[in-house]
Amino acid sequence: MFPKTTAANPDACCPPRSCQGFTLIEVLISVFVFAVALLGLAALQITARKTAFESAQRSLAAAIGQDVLERMRLNTEALASYTATINANTTFSDSLDCMGPANLAACDRRDFQRSLLGATETTGTGANVSTVGGLTNPTLCVTSSNAGGSGRYTVTIVWRGRDSSLPEAGSENASDTCGNGQYGTNNEYRRLFRISTYICREGVSGGCI
């Protein structure tokens, strides 16, 4: 038995285990567990930010797609002018006259491009102005089997995602040709939003033509 350490006997020995406290290996294990927990927390935050960004991009694409269809419904005389592909390289005149169905459609297409690129959301002033909204490398495709007349019109918006993800066979992302080949060899970086609706072009008699 080991004698107890007391005020009267301060030099008495105590059992080896109770006097040693934490060993070096125990400290290292604690540090390792704490480091792993911090790494896990950091990875979780990164994943959450990526998910939030992808969600924001898809929400913006949905809003733009809805706007495209609404403008087409309001200008049915120029439906054929809306069936086009628009991306960052599409050029428009800065002095467009928006009077008349055809010219209004041209102005709408220009507005679609600005929305895609986030031209209306800027930061800074003067020469330091830069856009802060918009989709990453977007492409807008409007198609129809009866362009210019009554029928089903499809708006497809694609953009570049942050991470590669091969589209599933048979999915919309795999079969759609909008922006095909611009987002990786197998479109693995392509993100896609598609919306379709039937638009009636009213004739002179009030019926669909």
C-alpha positions in Angstrom: 0.0 0.0 0.0 1.1 3.5 -0.8 1.0 6.0 2.1 -1.3 9.0 1.7 0.0 12.4 1.1 -1.0 14.7 3.9 0.1 18.0 5.4 2.1 16.1 8.0 3.6 13.8 5.4 3.9 15.8 2.1 6.6 13.6 0.5 4.6 10.4 0.7 4.1 8.6 -2.7 0.7 8.0 -4.2 -0.3 5.2 -6.5 1.4 5.7 -9.9 -1.9 5.9 -11.9 -3.5 8.5 -9.7 -0.4 10.7 -9.9 0.3 10.6 -13.6 -2.9 12.4 -14.9 -3.4 12.3 -18.7 -0.7 10.5 -20.8 0.6 11.8 -24.0 -1.3 9.3 -26.1 -4.6 10.3 -24.5 -3.9 13.9 -25.3 -3.1 13.0 -28.9 -6.3 11.0 -29.3 -8.3 13.9 -28.0 -6.7 16.3 -30.4 -7.3 13.9 -33.3 -10.9 13.5 -32.5 -11.4 17.2 -32.2 -9.6 17.8 -35.6 -11.8 15.2 -37.3 -14.9 16.9 -35.9 -13.7 20.3 -37.2 -13.0 18.9 -40.7 -16.5 17.3 -40.7 -18.1 20.6 -39.8 -16.1 22.4 -42.5 -17.2 19.9 -45.1 -20.8 20.2 -44.0 -20.7 24.0 -44.5 -19.1 23.7 -47.9 -21.8 21.2 -49.0 -24.5 23.4 -47.7 -23.2 26.4 -49.6 -23.0 24.4 -52.8 -26.5 23.2 -52.4 -27.8 26.7 -51.7 -26.0 28.0 -54.8 -27.5 25.3 -57.0 -30.9 25.9 -55.6 -30.7 29.7 -56.2 -29.6 29.1 -59.8 -32.6 26.7 -60.4 -35.0 29.2 -58.8 -33.7 32.0 -61.1 -34.0 29.7 -64.2 -37.6 28.9 -63.2 -38.5 32.6 -62.8 -37.0 33.4 -66.2 -38.7 30.5 -67.9 -42.1 31.7 -66.5 -41.4 35.2 -67.7 -40.6 34.0 -71.3 -43.9 32.1 -71.6 -45.9 35.1 -70.1 -44.4 37.5 -72.7 -45.1 35.0 -75.5 -48.8 34.8 -74.4 -49.0 38.6 -74.6 -47.5 38.8 -78.1 -49.0 35.8 -80.0 -48.7 37.6 -83.3 -45.0 37.2 -83.2 -44.7 33.7 -81.7 -42.3 32.6 -84.4 -39.9 35.3 -83.4 -39.5 33.8 -79.9 -38.4 30.4 -81.1 -34.7 30.9 -80.9 -31.5 30.1 -78.9 -30.1 32.8 -76.8 -26.7 32.8 -74.9 -24.0 35.3 -73.9 -22.8 35.6 -77.5 -26.2 36.5 -79.0 -26.0 40.2 -80.1 -28.8 42.7 -79.9 -29.0 46.3 -81.0 -29.0 48.9 -78.2 -31.4 51.0 -80.2 -34.3 48.5 -80.6 -37.7 50.0 -81.4 -40.1 48.0 -79.3 -43.2 49.1 -81.2 -45.1 46.4 -83.1 -45.2 42.6 -82.5 -41.9 41.7 -84.2 -40.0 44.5 -82.7 -41.5 43.8 -79.3 -40.4 40.2 -79.6 -36.8 41.4 -80.3 -36.9 43.6 -77.2 -38.2 40.6 -75.2 -35.4 38.4 -76.4 -32.8 41.1 -75.4 -34.5 41.3 -72.0 -34.3 37.5 -71.6 -30.5 37.6 -72.3 -30.1 40.4 -69.7 -32.0 38.3 -67.1 -29.9 35.2 -67.9 -26.7 37.2 -67.4 -27.9 39.1 -64.4 -27.3 42.5 -66.2 -29.9 44.2 -63.9 -28.1 43.1 -60.7 -24.9 45.0 -60.3 -22.5 46.2 -57.7 -19.9 49.0 -57.7 -20.0 52.3 -59.6 -18.5 53.8 -62.7 -15.7 51.6 -64.3 -16.0 49.2 -61.4 -19.5 48.0 -62.0 -19.9 44.2 -62.3 -22.9 41.9 -62.4 -23.7 39.8 -59.3 -26.7 37.9 -60.4 -27.6 35.7 -63.4 -26.8 32.1 -64.3 -23.4 30.6 -64.9 -22.8 30.4 -68.7 -26.5 30.2 -69.5 -28.3 29.2 -72.7 -32.0 29.7 -73.4 -33.8 27.6 -76.1 -37.5 28.1 -77.1 -38.9 25.4 -79.4 -42.3 24.4 -80.8 -43.6 21.8 -83.3 -45.8 24.6 -84.7 -43.7 27.7 -84.4 -45.8 30.8 -85.1 -49.1 29.2 -84.6 -51.1 27.6 -81.8 -49.4 24.7 -80.1 -47.1 23.6 -77.3 -44.1 25.8 -76.7 -41.2 24.6 -74.6 -38.7 26.8 -72.8 -35.4 25.2 -71.8 -32.8 26.9 -69.8 -29.4 25.3 -69.2 -26.4 26.5 -67.2 -23.1 25.3 -65.8 -23.1 23.6 -62.4 -20.2 23.6 -60.0 -19.7 19.8 -59.9 -19.8 17.2 -62.6 -22.9 14.9 -62.6 -23.6 12.7 -65.5 -27.3 12.9 -66.5 -29.4 9.8 -66.0 -30.2 7.8 -69.1 -33.7 8.8 -70.4 -33.9 11.9 -68.3 -34.7 15.4 -69.7 -31.1 16.4 -69.1 -29.8 13.5 -71.2 -32.2 13.9 -74.1 -32.4 17.6 -74.5 -30.1 19.2 -77.1 -30.1 22.8 -75.7 -26.5 23.8 -75.1 -25.4 20.3 -76.1 -21.6 19.9 -75.8 -21.0 23.2 -74.1 -21.0 21.9 -70.6 -18.5 19.1 -70.7 -17.9 16.2 -73.1 -20.9 14.3 -71.8 -22.8 17.4 -70.5 -21.7 16.4 -67.0 -21.7 20.0 -65.9 -25.0 20.9 -67.5 -28.0 21.9 -65.3 -31.4 22.1 -67.0 -34.8 23.6 -66.3 -37.6 23.0 -68.8 -41.2 24.3 -68.8 -43.9 23.8 -71.5 -47.3 25.2 -72.1 -50.0 25.4 -74.9 -50.3 28.9 -76.4 -53.3 29.8 -78.5 -52.8 32.3 -81.2 -56.1 33.9 -81.8 -57.2 34.5 -85.4 -59.5 37.1 -86.9 -62.6 35.1 -85.8 -61.3 34.7 -82.3 -60.3 31.0 -82.6 -56.9 29.4 -82.4 -54.9 29.2 -85.6 
